[in-house]
PDB file of C-alpha atoms in Angstrom:
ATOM      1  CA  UNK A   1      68.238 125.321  83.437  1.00 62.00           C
ATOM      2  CA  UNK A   2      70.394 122.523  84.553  1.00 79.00           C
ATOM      3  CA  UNK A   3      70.655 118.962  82.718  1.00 80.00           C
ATOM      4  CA  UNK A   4      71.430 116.386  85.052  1.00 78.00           C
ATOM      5  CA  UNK A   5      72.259 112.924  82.902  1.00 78.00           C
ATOM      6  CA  UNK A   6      71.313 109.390  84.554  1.00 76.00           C
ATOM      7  CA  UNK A   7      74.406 107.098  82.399  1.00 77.00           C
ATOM      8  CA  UNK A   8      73.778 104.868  85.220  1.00 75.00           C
ATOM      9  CA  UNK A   9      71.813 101.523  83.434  1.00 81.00           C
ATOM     10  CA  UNK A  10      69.347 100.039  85.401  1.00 83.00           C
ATOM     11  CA  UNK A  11      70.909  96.914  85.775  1.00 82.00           C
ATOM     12  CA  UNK A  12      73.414  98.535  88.594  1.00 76.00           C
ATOM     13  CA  UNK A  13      70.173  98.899  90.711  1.00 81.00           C
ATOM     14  CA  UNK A  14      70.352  95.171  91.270  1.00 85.00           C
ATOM     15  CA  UNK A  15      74.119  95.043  91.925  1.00 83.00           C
ATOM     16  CA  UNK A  16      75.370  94.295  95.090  1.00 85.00           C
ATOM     17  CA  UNK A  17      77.495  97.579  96.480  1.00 81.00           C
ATOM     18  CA  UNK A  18      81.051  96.808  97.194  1.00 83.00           C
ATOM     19  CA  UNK A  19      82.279  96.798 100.745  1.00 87.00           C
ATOM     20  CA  UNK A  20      84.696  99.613 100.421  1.00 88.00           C
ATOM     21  CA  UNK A  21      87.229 100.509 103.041  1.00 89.00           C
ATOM     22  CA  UNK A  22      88.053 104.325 104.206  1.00 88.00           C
ATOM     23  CA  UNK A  23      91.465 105.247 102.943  1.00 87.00           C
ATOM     24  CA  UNK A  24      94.081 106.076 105.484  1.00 90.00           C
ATOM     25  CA  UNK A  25      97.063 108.267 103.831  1.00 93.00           C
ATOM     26  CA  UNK A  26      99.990 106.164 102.225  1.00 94.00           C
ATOM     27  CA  UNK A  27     102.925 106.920 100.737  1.00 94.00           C
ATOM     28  CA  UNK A  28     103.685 104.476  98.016  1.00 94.00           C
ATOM     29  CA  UNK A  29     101.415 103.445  94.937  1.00 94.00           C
ATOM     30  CA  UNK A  30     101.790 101.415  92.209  1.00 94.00           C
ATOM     31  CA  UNK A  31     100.204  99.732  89.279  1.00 94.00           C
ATOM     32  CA  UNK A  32     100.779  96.322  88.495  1.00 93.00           C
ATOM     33  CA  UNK A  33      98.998  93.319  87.752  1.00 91.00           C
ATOM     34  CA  UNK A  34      95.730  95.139  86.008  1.00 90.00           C
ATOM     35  CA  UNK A  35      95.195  96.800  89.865  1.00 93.00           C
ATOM     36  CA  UNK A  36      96.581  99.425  91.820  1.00 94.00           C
ATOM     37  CA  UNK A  37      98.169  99.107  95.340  1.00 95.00           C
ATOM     38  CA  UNK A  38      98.743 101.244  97.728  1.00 96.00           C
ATOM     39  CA  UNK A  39     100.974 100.727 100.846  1.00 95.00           C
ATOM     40  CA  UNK A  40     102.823 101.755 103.701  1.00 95.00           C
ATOM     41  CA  UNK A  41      99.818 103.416 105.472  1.00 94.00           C
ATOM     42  CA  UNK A  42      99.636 106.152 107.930  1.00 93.00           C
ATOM     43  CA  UNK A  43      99.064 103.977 111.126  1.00 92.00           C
ATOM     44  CA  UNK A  44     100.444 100.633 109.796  1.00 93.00           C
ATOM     45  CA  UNK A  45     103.362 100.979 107.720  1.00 95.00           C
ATOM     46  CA  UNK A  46     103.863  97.364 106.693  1.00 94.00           C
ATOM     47  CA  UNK A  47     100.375  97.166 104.755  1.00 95.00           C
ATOM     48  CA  UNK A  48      99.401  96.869 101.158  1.00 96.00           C
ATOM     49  CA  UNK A  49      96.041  96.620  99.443  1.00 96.00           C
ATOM     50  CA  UNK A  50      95.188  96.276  96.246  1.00 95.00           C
ATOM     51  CA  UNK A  51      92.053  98.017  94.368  1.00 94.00           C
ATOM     52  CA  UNK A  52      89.233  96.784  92.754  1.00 91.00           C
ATOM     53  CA  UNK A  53      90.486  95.778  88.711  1.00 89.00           C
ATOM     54  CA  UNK A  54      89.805  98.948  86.880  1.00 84.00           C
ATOM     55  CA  UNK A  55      88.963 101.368  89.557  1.00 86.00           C
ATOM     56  CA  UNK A  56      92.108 101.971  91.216  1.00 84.00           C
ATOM     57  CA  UNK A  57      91.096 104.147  94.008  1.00 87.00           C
ATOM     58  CA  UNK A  58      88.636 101.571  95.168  1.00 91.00           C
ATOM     59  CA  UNK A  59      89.713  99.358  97.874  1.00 93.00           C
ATOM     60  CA  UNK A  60      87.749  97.223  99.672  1.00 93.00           C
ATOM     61  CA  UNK A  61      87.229  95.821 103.464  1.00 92.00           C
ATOM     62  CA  UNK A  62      89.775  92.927 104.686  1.00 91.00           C
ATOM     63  CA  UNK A  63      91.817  92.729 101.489  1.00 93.00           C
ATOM     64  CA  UNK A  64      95.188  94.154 103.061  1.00 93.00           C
ATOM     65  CA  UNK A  65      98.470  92.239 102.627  1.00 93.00           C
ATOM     66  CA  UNK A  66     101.567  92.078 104.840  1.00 95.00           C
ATOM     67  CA  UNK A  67     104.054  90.484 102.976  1.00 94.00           C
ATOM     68  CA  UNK A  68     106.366  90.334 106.362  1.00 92.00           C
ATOM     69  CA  UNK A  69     105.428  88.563 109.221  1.00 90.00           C
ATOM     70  CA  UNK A  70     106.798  91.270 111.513  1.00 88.00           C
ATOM     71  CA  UNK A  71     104.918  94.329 109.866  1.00 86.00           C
ATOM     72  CA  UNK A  72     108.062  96.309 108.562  1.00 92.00           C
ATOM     73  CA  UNK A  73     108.062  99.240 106.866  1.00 94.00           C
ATOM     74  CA  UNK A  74     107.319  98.881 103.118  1.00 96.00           C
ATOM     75  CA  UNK A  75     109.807 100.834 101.987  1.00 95.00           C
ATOM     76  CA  UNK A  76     109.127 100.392  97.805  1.00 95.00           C
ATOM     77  CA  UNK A  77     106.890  98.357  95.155  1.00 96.00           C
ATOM     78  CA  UNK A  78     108.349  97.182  91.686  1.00 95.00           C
ATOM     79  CA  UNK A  79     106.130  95.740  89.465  1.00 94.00           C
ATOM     80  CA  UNK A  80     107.406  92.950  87.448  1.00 93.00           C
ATOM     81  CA  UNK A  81     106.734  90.218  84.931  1.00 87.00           C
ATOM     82  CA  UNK A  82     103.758  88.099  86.354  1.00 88.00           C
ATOM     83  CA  UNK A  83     104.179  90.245  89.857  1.00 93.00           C
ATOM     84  CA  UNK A  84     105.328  92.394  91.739  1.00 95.00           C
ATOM     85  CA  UNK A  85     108.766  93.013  94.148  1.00 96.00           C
ATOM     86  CA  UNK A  86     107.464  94.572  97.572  1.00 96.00           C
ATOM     87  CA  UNK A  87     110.000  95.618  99.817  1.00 96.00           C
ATOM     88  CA  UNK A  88     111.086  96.502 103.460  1.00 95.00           C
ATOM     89  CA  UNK A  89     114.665  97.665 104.574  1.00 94.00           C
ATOM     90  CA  UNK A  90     115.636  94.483 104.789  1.00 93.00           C
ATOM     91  CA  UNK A  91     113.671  91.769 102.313  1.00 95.00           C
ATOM     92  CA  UNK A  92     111.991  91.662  99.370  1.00 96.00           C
ATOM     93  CA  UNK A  93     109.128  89.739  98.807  1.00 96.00           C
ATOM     94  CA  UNK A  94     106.983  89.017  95.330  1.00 96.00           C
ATOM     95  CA  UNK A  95     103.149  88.920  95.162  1.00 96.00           C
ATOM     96  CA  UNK A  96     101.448  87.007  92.730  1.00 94.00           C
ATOM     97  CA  UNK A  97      98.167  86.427  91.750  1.00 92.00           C
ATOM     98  CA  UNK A  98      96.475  83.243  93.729  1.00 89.00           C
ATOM     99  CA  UNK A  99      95.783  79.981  91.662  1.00 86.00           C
ATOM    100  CA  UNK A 100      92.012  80.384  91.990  1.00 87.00           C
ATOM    101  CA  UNK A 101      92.406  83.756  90.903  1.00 77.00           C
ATOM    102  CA  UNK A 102      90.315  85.509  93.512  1.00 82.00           C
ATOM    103  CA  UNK A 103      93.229  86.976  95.817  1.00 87.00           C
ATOM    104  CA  UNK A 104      97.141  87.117  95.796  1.00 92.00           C
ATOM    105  CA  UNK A 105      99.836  84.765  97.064  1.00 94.00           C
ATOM    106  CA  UNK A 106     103.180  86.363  98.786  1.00 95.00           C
ATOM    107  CA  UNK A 107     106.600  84.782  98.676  1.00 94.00           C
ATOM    108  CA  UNK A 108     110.073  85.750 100.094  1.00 95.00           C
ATOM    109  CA  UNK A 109     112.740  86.430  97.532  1.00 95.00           C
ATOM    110  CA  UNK A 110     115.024  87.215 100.342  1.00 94.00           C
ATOM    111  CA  UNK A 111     114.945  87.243 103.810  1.00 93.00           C
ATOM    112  CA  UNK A 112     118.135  89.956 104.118  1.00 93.00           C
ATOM    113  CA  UNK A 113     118.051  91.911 101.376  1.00 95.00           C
ATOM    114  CA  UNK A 114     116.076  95.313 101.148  1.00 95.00           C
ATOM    115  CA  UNK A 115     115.354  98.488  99.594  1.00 96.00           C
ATOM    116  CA  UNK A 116     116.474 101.768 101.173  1.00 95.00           C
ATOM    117  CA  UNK A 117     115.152 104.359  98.533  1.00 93.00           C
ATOM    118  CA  UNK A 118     111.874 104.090  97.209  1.00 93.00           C
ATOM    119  CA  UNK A 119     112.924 106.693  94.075  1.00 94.00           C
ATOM    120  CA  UNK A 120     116.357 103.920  93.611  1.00 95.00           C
ATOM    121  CA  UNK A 121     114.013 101.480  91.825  1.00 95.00           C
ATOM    122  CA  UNK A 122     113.601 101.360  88.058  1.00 94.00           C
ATOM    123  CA  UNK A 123     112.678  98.873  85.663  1.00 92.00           C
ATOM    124  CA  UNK A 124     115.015  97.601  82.963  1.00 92.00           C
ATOM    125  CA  UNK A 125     114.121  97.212  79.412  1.00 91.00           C
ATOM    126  CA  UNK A 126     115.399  92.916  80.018  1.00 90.00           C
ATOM    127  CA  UNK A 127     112.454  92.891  82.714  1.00 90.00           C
ATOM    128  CA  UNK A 128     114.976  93.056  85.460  1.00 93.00           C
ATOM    129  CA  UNK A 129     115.039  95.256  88.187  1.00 96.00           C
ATOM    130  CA  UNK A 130     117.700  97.812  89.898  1.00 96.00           C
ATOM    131  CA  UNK A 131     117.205  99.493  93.417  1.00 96.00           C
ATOM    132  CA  UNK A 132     119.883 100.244  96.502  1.00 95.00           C
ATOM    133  CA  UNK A 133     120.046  98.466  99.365  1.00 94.00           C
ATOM    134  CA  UNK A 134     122.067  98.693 102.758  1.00 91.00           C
ATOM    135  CA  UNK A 135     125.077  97.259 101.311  1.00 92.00           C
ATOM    136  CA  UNK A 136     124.795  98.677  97.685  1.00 93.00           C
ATOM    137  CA  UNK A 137     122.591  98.488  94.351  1.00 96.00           C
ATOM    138  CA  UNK A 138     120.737  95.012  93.345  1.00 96.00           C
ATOM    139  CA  UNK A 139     119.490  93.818  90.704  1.00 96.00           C
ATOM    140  CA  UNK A 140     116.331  91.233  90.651  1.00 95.00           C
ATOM    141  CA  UNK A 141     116.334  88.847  87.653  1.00 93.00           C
ATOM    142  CA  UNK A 142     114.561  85.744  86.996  1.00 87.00           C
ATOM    143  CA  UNK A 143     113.586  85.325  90.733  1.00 86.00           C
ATOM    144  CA  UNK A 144     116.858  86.080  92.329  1.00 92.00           C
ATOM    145  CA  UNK A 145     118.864  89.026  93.722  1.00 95.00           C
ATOM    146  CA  UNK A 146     122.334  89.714  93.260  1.00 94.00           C
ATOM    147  CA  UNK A 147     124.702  92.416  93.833  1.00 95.00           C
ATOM    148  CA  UNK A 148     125.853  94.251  91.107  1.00 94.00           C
ATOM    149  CA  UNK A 149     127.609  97.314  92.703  1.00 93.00           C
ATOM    150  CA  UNK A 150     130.908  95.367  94.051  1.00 93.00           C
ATOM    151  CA  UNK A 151     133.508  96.623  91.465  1.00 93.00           C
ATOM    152  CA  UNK A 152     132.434 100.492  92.510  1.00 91.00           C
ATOM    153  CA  UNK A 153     132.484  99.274  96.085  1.00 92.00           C
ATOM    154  CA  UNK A 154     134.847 102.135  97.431  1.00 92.00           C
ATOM    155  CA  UNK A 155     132.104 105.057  96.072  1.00 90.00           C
ATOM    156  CA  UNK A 156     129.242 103.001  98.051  1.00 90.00           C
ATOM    157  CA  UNK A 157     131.251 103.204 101.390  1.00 91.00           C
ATOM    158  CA  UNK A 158     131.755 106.955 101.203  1.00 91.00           C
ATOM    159  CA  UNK A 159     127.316 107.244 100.729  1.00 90.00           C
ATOM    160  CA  UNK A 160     125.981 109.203 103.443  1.00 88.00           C
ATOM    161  CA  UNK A 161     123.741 106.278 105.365  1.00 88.00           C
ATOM    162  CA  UNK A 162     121.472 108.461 106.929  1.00 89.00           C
ATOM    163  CA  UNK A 163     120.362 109.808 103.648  1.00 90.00           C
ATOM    164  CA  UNK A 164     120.191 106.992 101.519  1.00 90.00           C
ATOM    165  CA  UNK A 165     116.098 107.710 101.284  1.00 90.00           C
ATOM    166  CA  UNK A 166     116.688 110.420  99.262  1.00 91.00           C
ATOM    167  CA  UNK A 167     118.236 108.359  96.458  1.00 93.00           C
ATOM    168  CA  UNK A 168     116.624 108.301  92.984  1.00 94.00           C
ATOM    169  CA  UNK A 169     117.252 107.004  89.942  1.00 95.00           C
ATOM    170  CA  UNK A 170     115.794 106.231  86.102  1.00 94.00           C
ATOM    171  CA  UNK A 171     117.113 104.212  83.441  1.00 93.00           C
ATOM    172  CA  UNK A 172     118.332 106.337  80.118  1.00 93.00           C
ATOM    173  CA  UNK A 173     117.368 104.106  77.564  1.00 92.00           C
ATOM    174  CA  UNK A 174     119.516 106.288  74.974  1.00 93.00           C
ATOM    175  CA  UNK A 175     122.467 105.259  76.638  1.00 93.00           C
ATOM    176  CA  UNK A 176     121.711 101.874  78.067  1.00 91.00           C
ATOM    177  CA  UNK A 177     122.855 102.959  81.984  1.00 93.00           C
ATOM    178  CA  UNK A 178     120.620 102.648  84.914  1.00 94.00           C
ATOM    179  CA  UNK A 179     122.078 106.051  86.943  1.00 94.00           C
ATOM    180  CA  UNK A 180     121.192 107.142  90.587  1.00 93.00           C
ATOM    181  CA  UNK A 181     121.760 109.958  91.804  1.00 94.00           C
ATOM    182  CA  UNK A 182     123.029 109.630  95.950  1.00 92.00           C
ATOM    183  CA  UNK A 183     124.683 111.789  98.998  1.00 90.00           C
ATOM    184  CA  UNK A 184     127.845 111.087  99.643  1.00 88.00           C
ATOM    185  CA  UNK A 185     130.099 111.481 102.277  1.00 87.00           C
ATOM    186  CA  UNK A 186     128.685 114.794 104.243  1.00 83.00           C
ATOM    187  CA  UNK A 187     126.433 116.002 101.730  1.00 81.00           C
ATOM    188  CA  UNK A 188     122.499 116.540 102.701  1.00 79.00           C
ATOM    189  CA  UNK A 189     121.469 116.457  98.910  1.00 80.00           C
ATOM    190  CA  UNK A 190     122.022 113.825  95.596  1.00 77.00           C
TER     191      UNK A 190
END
């Protein structure tokens, strides 16, 4: 025989059902903020939604976010202090939770300065974050962005540009270095 357990308590009977949405594929997810998110969709590359707190393959109907007002690509999520970074190519935005705390506020952080490797982002042990950009690596701290790759300037120019997306990195917290690992020049792999 076959024992089929009810752990549902009656109480859920009386629950409203949440107004789930279908899930498209997506290519980048992230935790942060108690919630998962999800974005850059198959279909609509510039979207992010968050899930329902503590069920974080649950999203639900008309909660999507784009952070930038043309719909580009989200091309990486960072989850920070209070937030998280959310960026395209070329900005970087921060989402927040709302001061009624029933949605989420976004704000630019910088209107020309991106992420070009999703796998180039890592978290510091200082809360800070590191990640590559068109013009070299970054590093977000206390609400700004500043370039921290200018005294190894002449290895960024030889990078092969075209495959900058297949950049990674991790921080080694035995020796204190953020490292990523990058074509350069002609090369096809890091």
């Amino acid at each position: 025989s076959t024992v089929y357990p009810d752990n549902a308590p009656d109480s859920w009977l009386l629950v409203e059902p949440l107004d789930a949405m279908p899930v498209s594929p997506f290519r980048y997810y992230r935790v942060a903020m108690g919630v998962g998110w999800a974005a850059n969709f198959e279909g609509a590359p510039g979207k992010i939604v968050p899930s329902v707190p503590g069920r974080w393959g649950t999203f639900l109907q008309d909660t999507e976010i784009y952070p930038d007002p043309s719909a580009r690509e989200i091309t990486g999520l960072a989850p920070i202090g209070g937030g998280m970074l959310a960026f395209t190519e070329l900005s970087t935005f921060f989402i927040e939770r709302n001061s009624e705390g029933d949605g989420y506020r976004v704000a630019p952080v910088n209107p020309s300065i991106g992420c070009v490797a999703p796998s180039s982002i890592a978290s510091q042990p200082d809360g800070s974050v590191i990640w590559l950009g068109r013009e070299g690596f970054y590093q977000y701290v206390a609400g700004k962005i500043g370039l921290i790759s200018s005294s190894i300037e002449p290895a960024i120019r030889r990078l092969n540009r075209a495959r900058l997306v297949k950049a990674c990195a991790a921080f080694d917290p035995r020796t204190k270095e953020y490292r990523c690992w990058v074509p350069t020049e002609g090369s096809l792999t890091n």
